[in-house]
Short mmCIF file of C-alpha atoms and ligand atoms in Angstrom, two decimals:
data_model
loop_
_atom_site.label_atom_id
_atom_site.label_comp_id
_atom_site.label_asym_id
_atom_site.label_seq_id
_atom_site.Cartn_x
_atom_site.Cartn_y
_atom_site.Cartn_z
CA MET A 1 4.44 -79.18 -14.15
CA SER A 2 4.23 -81.49 -17.13
CA ASP A 3 7.31 -82.49 -19.08
CA PRO A 4 8.10 -80.43 -22.15
CA ALA A 5 6.53 -81.83 -25.32
CA PRO A 6 8.83 -84.44 -26.91
CA ALA A 7 10.57 -83.24 -30.07
CA LYS A 8 8.71 -84.03 -33.25
CA ARG A 9 10.62 -85.22 -36.26
CA LEU A 10 10.55 -83.29 -39.49
CA PHE A 11 11.85 -84.70 -42.76
CA ILE A 12 12.15 -82.33 -45.70
CA LYS A 13 13.01 -83.69 -49.12
CA THR A 14 14.29 -80.96 -51.37
CA TYR A 15 14.14 -81.14 -55.15
CA GLY A 16 15.64 -78.72 -57.65
CA CYS A 17 17.42 -75.44 -57.31
CA GLN A 18 19.29 -73.48 -54.62
CA MET A 19 16.16 -71.45 -54.06
CA ASN A 20 14.41 -74.58 -52.85
CA VAL A 21 17.34 -75.48 -50.60
CA TYR A 22 17.06 -72.05 -49.04
CA ASP A 23 13.27 -72.38 -48.70
CA SER A 24 13.62 -75.76 -46.99
CA GLU A 25 15.85 -74.16 -44.39
CA ARG A 26 13.29 -71.43 -43.85
CA MET A 27 10.55 -74.01 -43.40
CA ALA A 28 12.67 -75.83 -40.83
CA ASP A 29 13.19 -72.47 -39.07
CA VAL A 30 9.53 -71.54 -38.84
CA LEU A 31 8.64 -75.03 -37.63
CA SER A 32 11.38 -75.41 -35.04
CA PRO A 33 9.56 -73.28 -32.42
CA LEU A 34 6.67 -75.73 -32.67
CA GLY A 35 9.03 -78.47 -31.55
CA TYR A 36 10.00 -79.93 -34.93
CA ALA A 37 13.60 -81.10 -35.26
CA ILE A 38 15.07 -82.18 -38.57
CA THR A 39 15.61 -85.86 -39.19
CA ASP A 40 17.31 -87.30 -42.26
CA THR A 41 14.94 -90.12 -43.16
CA PRO A 42 11.18 -90.23 -43.59
CA GLU A 43 10.96 -93.38 -41.45
CA GLY A 44 9.61 -92.35 -38.10
CA ALA A 45 9.06 -88.72 -39.15
CA ASP A 46 5.98 -86.97 -37.77
CA LEU A 47 5.92 -84.50 -40.63
CA VAL A 48 7.26 -85.00 -44.14
CA VAL A 49 7.53 -82.05 -46.50
CA LEU A 50 8.30 -82.59 -50.17
CA ASN A 51 9.73 -79.31 -51.37
CA THR A 52 9.15 -79.82 -55.07
CA CYS A 53 10.51 -78.50 -58.32
CA HIS A 54 8.58 -78.06 -61.54
CA ILE A 55 11.38 -77.24 -63.89
CA ARG A 56 12.20 -80.56 -65.46
CA GLU A 57 9.92 -82.83 -67.39
CA LYS A 58 8.41 -85.61 -65.35
CA ALA A 59 9.30 -83.82 -62.12
CA THR A 60 5.66 -83.83 -61.18
CA GLU A 61 5.35 -87.55 -61.81
CA LYS A 62 8.35 -88.14 -59.56
CA VAL A 63 6.54 -86.29 -56.80
CA TYR A 64 3.45 -88.47 -57.18
CA SER A 65 5.52 -91.62 -57.06
CA GLU A 66 7.30 -90.40 -53.91
CA LEU A 67 3.92 -89.60 -52.38
CA GLY A 68 2.76 -93.13 -53.13
CA LYS A 69 5.72 -94.51 -51.17
CA LEU A 70 5.08 -92.15 -48.27
CA LYS A 71 1.45 -93.21 -48.15
CA GLU A 72 2.50 -96.85 -47.82
CA MET A 73 4.95 -95.99 -45.08
CA ARG A 74 2.30 -93.96 -43.26
CA ASP A 75 -0.30 -96.73 -43.48
CA GLU A 76 2.12 -99.40 -42.29
CA ARG A 77 3.10 -97.36 -39.29
CA LEU A 78 -0.54 -96.71 -38.41
CA ALA A 79 -1.31 -100.43 -38.77
CA ASP A 80 1.52 -101.11 -36.30
CA GLY A 81 -0.09 -98.73 -33.82
CA GLY A 82 2.44 -95.95 -34.47
CA SER A 83 1.83 -92.20 -34.72
CA ARG A 84 0.35 -90.64 -37.80
CA MET A 85 2.68 -89.07 -40.34
CA THR A 86 1.58 -85.70 -41.73
CA ILE A 87 2.43 -85.28 -45.41
CA ALA A 88 2.87 -81.84 -46.97
CA VAL A 89 3.76 -80.76 -50.49
CA ALA A 90 5.55 -77.44 -50.90
CA GLY A 91 7.43 -75.72 -53.72
CA CYS A 92 6.69 -75.15 -57.35
CA VAL A 93 4.62 -78.27 -57.97
CA ALA A 94 2.41 -77.23 -55.08
CA GLN A 95 2.11 -73.80 -56.65
CA ALA A 96 1.33 -75.14 -60.11
CA GLU A 97 -0.99 -78.01 -59.22
CA GLY A 98 -2.60 -76.67 -56.05
CA GLU A 99 -5.38 -78.81 -54.68
CA GLU A 100 -5.19 -81.17 -57.64
CA ILE A 101 -2.42 -82.88 -55.68
CA MET A 102 -4.77 -83.72 -52.84
CA ARG A 103 -7.31 -85.06 -55.29
CA ARG A 104 -4.77 -87.32 -56.94
CA GLN A 105 -3.14 -88.44 -53.71
CA PRO A 106 -5.56 -88.14 -50.78
CA ALA A 107 -2.81 -89.08 -48.32
CA VAL A 108 -1.50 -85.52 -48.73
CA ASP A 109 -2.58 -83.43 -45.73
CA LEU A 110 -1.63 -80.03 -47.01
CA VAL A 111 -0.27 -78.19 -50.00
CA VAL A 112 1.62 -74.95 -49.57
CA GLY A 113 3.05 -72.68 -52.24
CA PRO A 114 6.32 -70.74 -51.90
CA GLN A 115 4.49 -67.52 -50.99
CA ALA A 116 2.92 -69.06 -47.92
CA TYR A 117 5.75 -70.68 -45.98
CA HIS A 118 5.31 -68.22 -43.14
CA GLN A 119 1.83 -69.74 -42.71
CA LEU A 120 3.16 -73.27 -42.24
CA PRO A 121 2.66 -73.29 -38.47
CA GLU A 122 -0.96 -72.22 -38.96
CA LEU A 123 -1.58 -74.71 -41.77
CA ILE A 124 -0.09 -77.54 -39.75
CA ALA A 125 -2.08 -76.62 -36.67
CA ARG A 126 -5.25 -76.58 -38.78
CA THR A 127 -4.44 -80.00 -40.24
CA HIS A 128 -3.92 -81.48 -36.79
CA ARG A 129 -7.15 -79.95 -35.62
CA ALA A 130 -9.10 -81.32 -38.54
CA ARG A 131 -8.04 -84.73 -37.24
CA GLY A 132 -9.00 -83.81 -33.71
CA GLU A 133 -5.38 -83.56 -32.56
CA ARG A 134 -3.57 -80.68 -30.97
CA LEU A 135 -0.03 -79.52 -31.38
CA SER A 136 0.43 -78.84 -27.73
CA ALA A 137 -2.22 -78.70 -25.10
CA ASP A 138 -2.46 -79.14 -21.39
CA PHE A 139 -6.02 -80.40 -21.54
CA ALA A 140 -8.81 -81.15 -23.95
CA PRO A 141 -11.60 -78.59 -23.71
CA GLU A 142 -14.23 -81.21 -23.04
CA GLU A 143 -12.35 -82.40 -19.96
CA LYS A 144 -11.96 -78.91 -18.69
CA PHE A 145 -15.63 -78.13 -19.19
CA ASP A 146 -16.61 -81.37 -17.48
CA ALA A 147 -14.60 -80.20 -14.52
CA LEU A 148 -16.66 -77.01 -14.62
CA ALA A 149 -19.97 -78.87 -14.70
CA PRO A 150 -22.67 -76.90 -12.91
CA ALA A 151 -23.26 -79.38 -10.11
CA GLY A 152 -21.23 -78.18 -7.20
CA ARG A 153 -20.10 -74.87 -8.67
CA ARG A 154 -19.62 -72.60 -5.67
CA ALA A 155 -19.98 -68.88 -6.08
CA THR A 156 -17.64 -66.79 -3.98
CA GLY A 157 -19.26 -63.41 -4.36
CA VAL A 158 -21.89 -61.42 -6.17
CA THR A 159 -20.05 -61.49 -9.49
CA ALA A 160 -18.79 -64.58 -11.31
CA PHE A 161 -17.00 -65.61 -14.46
CA LEU A 162 -18.67 -68.19 -16.63
CA THR A 163 -16.68 -69.90 -19.39
CA VAL A 164 -18.78 -70.32 -22.52
CA GLN A 165 -16.15 -70.77 -25.21
CA GLU A 166 -12.53 -71.78 -25.57
CA GLY A 167 -9.86 -71.59 -28.21
CA CYS A 168 -9.35 -69.50 -31.27
CA ASP A 169 -9.33 -69.98 -35.03
CA LYS A 170 -8.08 -66.51 -35.89
CA PHE A 171 -4.33 -67.12 -36.01
CA CYS A 172 -3.16 -63.59 -35.37
CA THR A 173 0.49 -63.97 -36.26
CA PHE A 174 1.76 -62.80 -32.86
CA CYS A 175 -0.42 -65.05 -30.73
CA VAL A 176 0.11 -68.54 -29.28
CA VAL A 177 -3.52 -69.19 -28.37
CA PRO A 178 -4.54 -71.00 -31.58
CA TYR A 179 -1.63 -73.39 -31.07
CA THR A 180 -1.87 -73.92 -27.34
CA ARG A 181 -5.60 -73.74 -26.79
CA GLY A 182 -6.71 -75.26 -30.06
CA GLY A 183 -9.74 -74.47 -32.17
CA GLU A 184 -12.88 -72.58 -31.21
CA TRP A 185 -15.14 -74.71 -29.10
CA SER A 186 -18.41 -73.69 -27.46
CA ARG A 187 -20.41 -75.14 -24.58
CA SER A 188 -24.07 -75.82 -25.13
CA PRO A 189 -26.54 -73.09 -24.15
CA GLU A 190 -28.29 -75.59 -21.86
CA THR A 191 -25.22 -76.31 -19.72
CA ILE A 192 -24.35 -72.63 -19.59
CA GLU A 193 -27.86 -71.70 -18.52
CA ALA A 194 -27.86 -74.42 -15.86
CA GLU A 195 -24.62 -73.09 -14.44
CA ALA A 196 -25.85 -69.50 -14.56
CA ARG A 197 -29.03 -70.47 -12.69
CA GLU A 198 -26.96 -72.21 -10.07
CA LEU A 199 -24.83 -69.09 -9.65
CA ALA A 200 -27.88 -66.82 -9.46
CA ALA A 201 -29.40 -69.10 -6.81
CA GLN A 202 -26.27 -68.50 -4.73
CA GLY A 203 -26.63 -64.75 -4.93
CA VAL A 204 -24.57 -63.95 -8.02
CA ARG A 205 -26.02 -60.88 -9.73
CA GLU A 206 -23.46 -60.29 -12.45
CA VAL A 207 -21.84 -62.83 -14.77
CA THR A 208 -19.03 -62.23 -17.20
CA LEU A 209 -19.14 -64.71 -20.05
CA LEU A 210 -15.61 -65.79 -20.89
CA GLY A 211 -14.00 -67.04 -24.03
CA GLN A 212 -10.79 -66.38 -25.94
CA ASN A 213 -13.12 -65.45 -28.77
CA VAL A 214 -16.34 -65.16 -26.88
CA ASN A 215 -18.32 -63.45 -29.62
CA ALA A 216 -17.54 -66.38 -31.92
CA TYR A 217 -19.75 -68.39 -29.54
CA ALA A 218 -21.27 -71.07 -31.77
CA GLY A 219 -24.33 -72.20 -29.82
CA GLU A 220 -27.60 -71.68 -31.67
CA GLY A 221 -28.20 -67.99 -32.37
CA GLY A 222 -24.65 -67.12 -31.32
CA LEU A 223 -23.67 -65.00 -28.36
CA ALA A 224 -26.66 -62.67 -28.82
CA ALA A 225 -29.12 -65.53 -28.27
CA LEU A 226 -27.14 -66.73 -25.26
CA VAL A 227 -27.17 -63.27 -23.70
CA ARG A 228 -30.94 -62.96 -24.23
CA ARG A 229 -31.46 -66.39 -22.69
CA LEU A 230 -29.36 -65.63 -19.61
CA ALA A 231 -30.98 -62.22 -19.19
CA ARG A 232 -34.26 -63.99 -18.39
CA ILE A 233 -32.81 -65.70 -15.30
CA PRO A 234 -34.31 -64.10 -12.19
CA GLY A 235 -31.70 -62.37 -10.06
CA LEU A 236 -29.10 -62.20 -12.80
CA ASP A 237 -29.21 -58.47 -13.44
CA ARG A 238 -25.95 -57.88 -15.22
CA ILE A 239 -24.22 -59.65 -18.07
CA ARG A 240 -20.82 -58.88 -19.56
CA TYR A 241 -18.63 -60.81 -21.95
CA THR A 242 -14.98 -60.85 -22.94
CA THR A 243 -12.85 -61.07 -25.14
CA SER A 244 -14.27 -60.29 -28.56
CA HIS A 245 -12.86 -60.14 -32.06
CA PRO A 246 -14.07 -57.30 -34.33
CA CYS A 247 -14.84 -59.75 -37.14
CA ASP A 248 -17.33 -61.68 -34.98
CA MET A 249 -19.22 -58.59 -33.83
CA ASP A 250 -22.40 -59.33 -35.77
CA ASP A 251 -25.60 -57.30 -36.07
CA SER A 252 -27.54 -59.50 -33.67
CA LEU A 253 -25.00 -58.90 -30.91
CA ILE A 254 -25.00 -55.18 -31.61
CA ALA A 255 -28.81 -55.21 -31.45
CA ALA A 256 -28.62 -57.00 -28.09
CA HIS A 257 -26.60 -54.05 -26.78
CA ALA A 258 -29.50 -51.79 -27.74
CA GLU A 259 -32.27 -54.03 -26.44
CA VAL A 260 -31.14 -56.18 -23.52
CA GLU A 261 -31.18 -54.16 -20.34
CA ALA A 262 -29.00 -56.63 -18.45
CA LEU A 263 -26.23 -56.42 -21.04
CA MET A 264 -23.85 -53.86 -19.60
CA PRO A 265 -22.65 -50.94 -21.73
CA TYR A 266 -19.02 -51.97 -21.78
CA LEU A 267 -17.21 -53.70 -24.60
CA HIS A 268 -13.65 -54.95 -24.78
CA LEU A 269 -12.89 -55.00 -28.49
CA PRO A 270 -9.17 -55.28 -29.24
CA VAL A 271 -7.87 -53.61 -32.38
CA GLN A 272 -4.12 -54.22 -31.79
CA SER A 273 -2.94 -51.57 -34.29
CA GLY A 274 -4.25 -48.64 -36.30
CA SER A 275 -2.05 -49.34 -39.33
CA ASP A 276 -3.53 -51.42 -42.14
CA ARG A 277 -0.08 -52.61 -43.15
CA ILE A 278 0.57 -53.95 -39.65
CA LEU A 279 -2.97 -55.30 -39.27
CA LYS A 280 -2.40 -57.28 -42.44
CA ALA A 281 0.92 -58.64 -41.18
CA MET A 282 -0.89 -59.53 -37.94
CA ASN A 283 -3.49 -61.48 -39.96
CA ARG A 284 -6.24 -59.54 -38.22
CA SER A 285 -8.72 -59.57 -41.16
CA HIS A 286 -10.00 -56.09 -40.39
CA THR A 287 -8.71 -52.65 -41.27
CA ALA A 288 -8.53 -49.52 -39.18
CA GLN A 289 -11.45 -48.13 -41.17
CA SER A 290 -13.63 -51.22 -40.83
CA TYR A 291 -12.99 -51.20 -37.08
CA ILE A 292 -13.96 -47.54 -36.83
CA ARG A 293 -17.13 -48.15 -38.84
CA LEU A 294 -17.97 -51.03 -36.52
CA ILE A 295 -17.51 -48.80 -33.48
CA GLU A 296 -19.84 -46.23 -35.05
CA LYS A 297 -22.49 -48.92 -35.51
CA ILE A 298 -22.14 -50.09 -31.92
CA ARG A 299 -22.38 -46.52 -30.66
CA THR A 300 -25.48 -45.93 -32.73
CA ALA A 301 -27.06 -48.92 -30.98
CA ARG A 302 -25.78 -48.01 -27.52
CA PRO A 303 -24.52 -44.42 -27.44
CA ASP A 304 -23.09 -44.52 -23.92
CA ILE A 305 -21.10 -47.74 -24.39
CA ALA A 306 -17.64 -47.71 -22.80
CA LEU A 307 -14.99 -49.19 -25.06
CA SER A 308 -11.80 -50.86 -24.16
CA GLY A 309 -9.11 -52.39 -26.33
CA ASP A 310 -5.80 -54.20 -26.57
CA PHE A 311 -2.85 -52.69 -28.41
CA ILE A 312 0.52 -54.02 -29.42
CA VAL A 313 3.40 -51.66 -30.13
CA GLY A 314 6.58 -52.67 -31.90
CA PHE A 315 5.17 -55.48 -34.01
CA PRO A 316 7.83 -56.56 -36.55
CA GLY A 317 8.09 -53.99 -39.33
CA GLU A 318 6.22 -51.27 -37.39
CA ARG A 319 7.50 -47.88 -38.54
CA ASP A 320 6.92 -44.51 -36.92
CA SER A 321 4.13 -43.86 -39.41
CA ASP A 322 2.38 -47.12 -38.41
CA PHE A 323 2.62 -46.21 -34.77
CA GLU A 324 1.22 -42.74 -35.53
CA ALA A 325 -1.72 -44.47 -37.23
CA THR A 326 -2.38 -46.35 -33.99
CA LEU A 327 -2.34 -43.10 -32.03
CA SER A 328 -4.74 -41.51 -34.46
CA LEU A 329 -7.14 -44.47 -34.28
CA VAL A 330 -7.05 -44.22 -30.49
CA ARG A 331 -7.87 -40.52 -30.70
CA GLU A 332 -10.70 -41.15 -33.13
CA VAL A 333 -12.30 -43.97 -31.11
CA GLY A 334 -11.81 -42.67 -27.57
CA TYR A 335 -11.35 -45.53 -25.10
CA ALA A 336 -12.63 -45.76 -21.54
CA ALA A 337 -9.98 -48.32 -20.65
CA ALA A 338 -7.21 -50.17 -22.44
CA PHE A 339 -4.44 -52.73 -22.24
CA SER A 340 -1.29 -52.08 -24.19
CA PHE A 341 1.68 -54.33 -24.70
CA LYS A 342 5.12 -54.29 -26.22
CA TYR A 343 5.28 -56.93 -28.91
CA SER A 344 7.00 -60.02 -27.55
CA ARG A 345 8.29 -62.88 -29.68
CA ARG A 346 6.28 -65.99 -28.95
CA PRO A 347 7.95 -69.21 -30.10
CA GLY A 348 6.00 -70.98 -32.79
CA THR A 349 4.15 -67.92 -34.04
CA PRO A 350 4.77 -66.62 -37.56
CA ALA A 351 5.61 -63.11 -36.36
CA SER A 352 8.52 -64.41 -34.31
CA ALA A 353 10.26 -65.30 -37.57
CA MET A 354 9.36 -62.06 -39.38
CA PRO A 355 12.05 -59.61 -40.41
CA GLY A 356 12.12 -56.09 -39.00
CA GLN A 357 11.99 -56.93 -35.28
CA VAL A 358 11.78 -53.59 -33.47
CA ASP A 359 14.36 -52.39 -30.94
CA GLU A 360 13.38 -52.70 -27.32
CA ALA A 361 14.10 -49.00 -26.73
CA VAL A 362 11.74 -48.02 -29.55
CA LYS A 363 9.03 -50.27 -28.14
CA THR A 364 9.46 -48.73 -24.71
CA GLU A 365 9.17 -45.24 -26.09
CA ARG A 366 6.10 -46.05 -28.19
CA LEU A 367 4.40 -47.80 -25.29
CA ALA A 368 4.94 -44.77 -23.07
CA ARG A 369 3.47 -42.43 -25.68
CA LEU A 370 0.48 -44.70 -26.30
CA ASN A 371 -0.15 -45.10 -22.58
CA GLY A 372 -0.01 -41.33 -22.20
CA VAL A 373 -2.92 -40.94 -24.62
CA LEU A 374 -4.87 -43.92 -23.24
CA ASP A 375 -4.46 -42.78 -19.62
CA GLU A 376 -5.70 -39.35 -20.55
CA GLN A 377 -8.76 -40.89 -22.21
CA ALA A 378 -9.49 -43.14 -19.22
CA ARG A 379 -9.22 -40.17 -16.91
CA SER A 380 -11.52 -38.05 -19.02
CA PHE A 381 -14.05 -40.87 -19.35
CA ASN A 382 -14.10 -41.21 -15.57
CA THR A 383 -14.31 -37.46 -15.06
CA SER A 384 -17.29 -37.29 -17.42
CA GLN A 385 -19.27 -39.34 -14.88
CA ILE A 386 -18.96 -36.72 -12.14
CA GLY A 387 -22.41 -35.44 -11.18
CA ARG A 388 -24.18 -38.40 -12.76
CA VAL A 389 -26.22 -40.89 -10.79
CA LEU A 390 -25.10 -44.43 -11.63
CA PRO A 391 -26.43 -47.82 -10.58
CA VAL A 392 -23.59 -49.55 -8.73
CA LEU A 393 -23.48 -53.21 -7.73
CA PHE A 394 -21.70 -53.32 -4.36
CA GLU A 395 -19.30 -56.26 -4.23
CA ARG A 396 -17.23 -56.05 -1.04
CA PRO A 397 -15.97 -53.83 1.76
CA GLY A 398 -13.68 -50.99 0.68
CA ARG A 399 -10.25 -50.09 1.96
CA ASN A 400 -11.53 -47.69 4.63
CA PRO A 401 -13.96 -48.71 7.39
CA GLY A 402 -17.59 -48.05 6.52
CA GLN A 403 -16.82 -48.10 2.80
CA LEU A 404 -18.07 -50.46 0.11
CA ILE A 405 -16.72 -51.02 -3.38
CA GLY A 406 -18.68 -51.93 -6.43
CA ARG A 407 -18.84 -51.44 -10.17
CA SER A 408 -20.68 -49.03 -12.41
CA PRO A 409 -22.32 -50.32 -15.59
CA TYR A 410 -19.14 -49.17 -17.36
CA LEU A 411 -16.98 -51.47 -15.20
CA GLN A 412 -15.49 -48.60 -13.24
CA ALA A 413 -14.69 -49.35 -9.61
CA VAL A 414 -16.78 -47.05 -7.40
CA HIS A 415 -16.40 -46.65 -3.66
CA ALA A 416 -18.81 -45.00 -1.26
CA THR A 417 -19.69 -44.87 2.40
CA ALA A 418 -22.47 -47.42 2.77
CA PRO A 419 -23.68 -50.10 5.22
CA ASP A 420 -22.53 -53.70 4.77
CA HIS A 421 -26.00 -55.04 4.15
CA LEU A 422 -25.89 -53.37 0.74
CA ILE A 423 -23.25 -55.82 -0.50
CA GLY A 424 -24.86 -57.70 -3.35
CA GLN A 425 -27.32 -54.86 -4.04
CA ILE A 426 -27.51 -52.44 -6.92
CA VAL A 427 -27.87 -48.93 -5.58
CA SER A 428 -27.91 -45.41 -7.01
CA LEU A 429 -24.76 -43.42 -6.33
CA ARG A 430 -24.05 -39.84 -7.25
CA ILE A 431 -20.51 -39.67 -8.56
CA GLU A 432 -18.52 -37.08 -6.64
CA SER A 433 -14.98 -37.44 -7.95
CA ALA A 434 -12.87 -39.45 -10.32
CA ALA A 435 -9.34 -40.80 -10.56
CA ARG A 436 -7.80 -42.77 -13.42
CA MET A 437 -8.76 -46.14 -11.96
CA SER A 438 -11.82 -45.44 -9.83
CA LEU A 439 -14.71 -43.19 -8.86
CA ALA A 440 -15.98 -41.98 -5.52
CA GLY A 441 -19.72 -41.84 -5.07
CA GLU A 442 -22.35 -40.89 -2.55
CA LEU A 443 -25.35 -42.97 -1.67
CA ILE A 444 -28.38 -40.89 -2.51
CA SER A 445 -30.87 -43.24 -0.94
CA GLU A 446 -31.00 -46.85 0.08
CA ASP A 447 -33.63 -47.50 -2.58
CA LEU A 448 -32.45 -50.30 -4.77
CA VAL A 449 -32.45 -50.09 -8.51
CA SER A 450 -32.98 -53.10 -10.66
CA ALA A 451 -30.04 -52.91 -13.00
N1 5AD B 1 3.15 -59.78 -27.82
C1 5AD B 1 2.50 -58.76 -27.23
N2 5AD B 1 1.19 -58.79 -26.94
C2 5AD B 1 0.52 -59.91 -27.23
N3 5AD B 1 -0.78 -60.23 -27.05
C3 5AD B 1 -0.95 -61.49 -27.49
N4 5AD B 1 0.19 -62.00 -27.96
C4 5AD B 1 1.13 -61.02 -27.83
C5 5AD B 1 2.51 -60.92 -28.13
N5 5AD B 1 3.16 -61.91 -28.72
C6 5AD B 1 -1.76 -59.30 -26.49
C7 5AD B 1 -2.83 -58.94 -27.54
C8 5AD B 1 -4.03 -59.70 -27.06
C9 5AD B 1 -3.81 -59.69 -25.57
C10 5AD B 1 -4.59 -60.67 -24.79
O1 5AD B 1 -2.44 -59.93 -25.42
O2 5AD B 1 -3.05 -57.55 -27.49
O3 5AD B 1 -5.25 -59.08 -27.42
FE1 SF4 B 2 -7.12 -65.42 -31.34
FE2 SF4 B 2 -7.08 -63.19 -29.88
FE3 SF4 B 2 -4.85 -64.64 -30.21
FE4 SF4 B 2 -5.85 -63.27 -32.27
S1 SF4 B 2 -5.05 -62.39 -30.35
S2 SF4 B 2 -5.14 -65.38 -32.32
S3 SF4 B 2 -8.05 -63.43 -31.89
S4 SF4 B 2 -6.71 -65.28 -29.12
#
């Protein structure tokens, strides 16, 4: 375990009225979960916020002269080998002058108007990132990926995970990932392909491409091009990827679902909520309707695709009517699988400081109702496979002797009586019965299918 991050020092200089005094306290509140503690001088501060006032003549000039002093202080400290001070301008001058401030005084790192204080953690994280720093991180992505370099990667079965992307730039207001994992970062297609070839050479037949925002993969041609490239590797018959953001689900990736045989018909595409009001407060940058339209497009490309999602109940401010909107989106989409969570306050995230935190009992009740609908959908999706013949990749022995377990193209676990030598093979199974979590199948012949 590493030591907790040392406290960072925050100096806020407040000009003007009581409103600004109140706002300064709020800024200190939203920043404290990120490890910022108030200090009463700018010397040694990691972050200085000038909370400005516009009301009196020359107030703006006073701000510029203060900024000049801060710049000197910052430069001196840097010259002495000290840490870099981040300088922010908030309040009414920020509102009135906007980016002009940064033009006049380039030492200013960020400008934030009174309507946007809840975004301070995000803005500060972005500023640090622009300088290649992180607010809190247990490793730099490059180091981690070096540790995952293809040479020596040992496969332990017929399926493998393959990290292609890390981090997230989306800043959903409930989520710590953008702060802890940093910005979106993608490995090169060449290193990924080399690792995939190595895995295939060791008998891996299915890879799941991993990334916090995997469909924001930024190698040339995006995730679609990567999938097409990996699909050409001999022996690699199945490709999956997770987790995706609706806003990065572009047409080329949708087309790949229609055209690339190795790309499995299963997509985890979290929506989080069906209420536009809550989606907005979550900073999700999609609406319920745009998500549903996207699903329609994906289903047009690949009609049998199995969808899964993540849902949060009890986000701050969620009313009964918002929760009902989530239920109705779930009914409209129809999920094959899902993960649902009670909202939990994560320190440092904007939502943790939002008003309208929902009672635990209400969250529990909503989660139970949502799970009721989702379980029913999973069960009916599984039941709909009964009588079908599905290609199943056998992965390992099952619970009972003589049984093997594998996965259908739709990621369902399927067990069947079958000889051990079929582990690692894709075989045709007729589906005989279904439970919520798995299917039972019967081997119809030992003939292998290709995908
Ligand atoms: N509270 C509840 N669920 C959360 N998730 C992320 N952060 C929170 C939180 N603070 C869920 C989201 C995300 C999944 C990986 O975890 O649904 O998609
Ligand atoms: Fe990023 Fe996903 Fe977290 Fe949103 S929920 S900030 S998309 S990792």
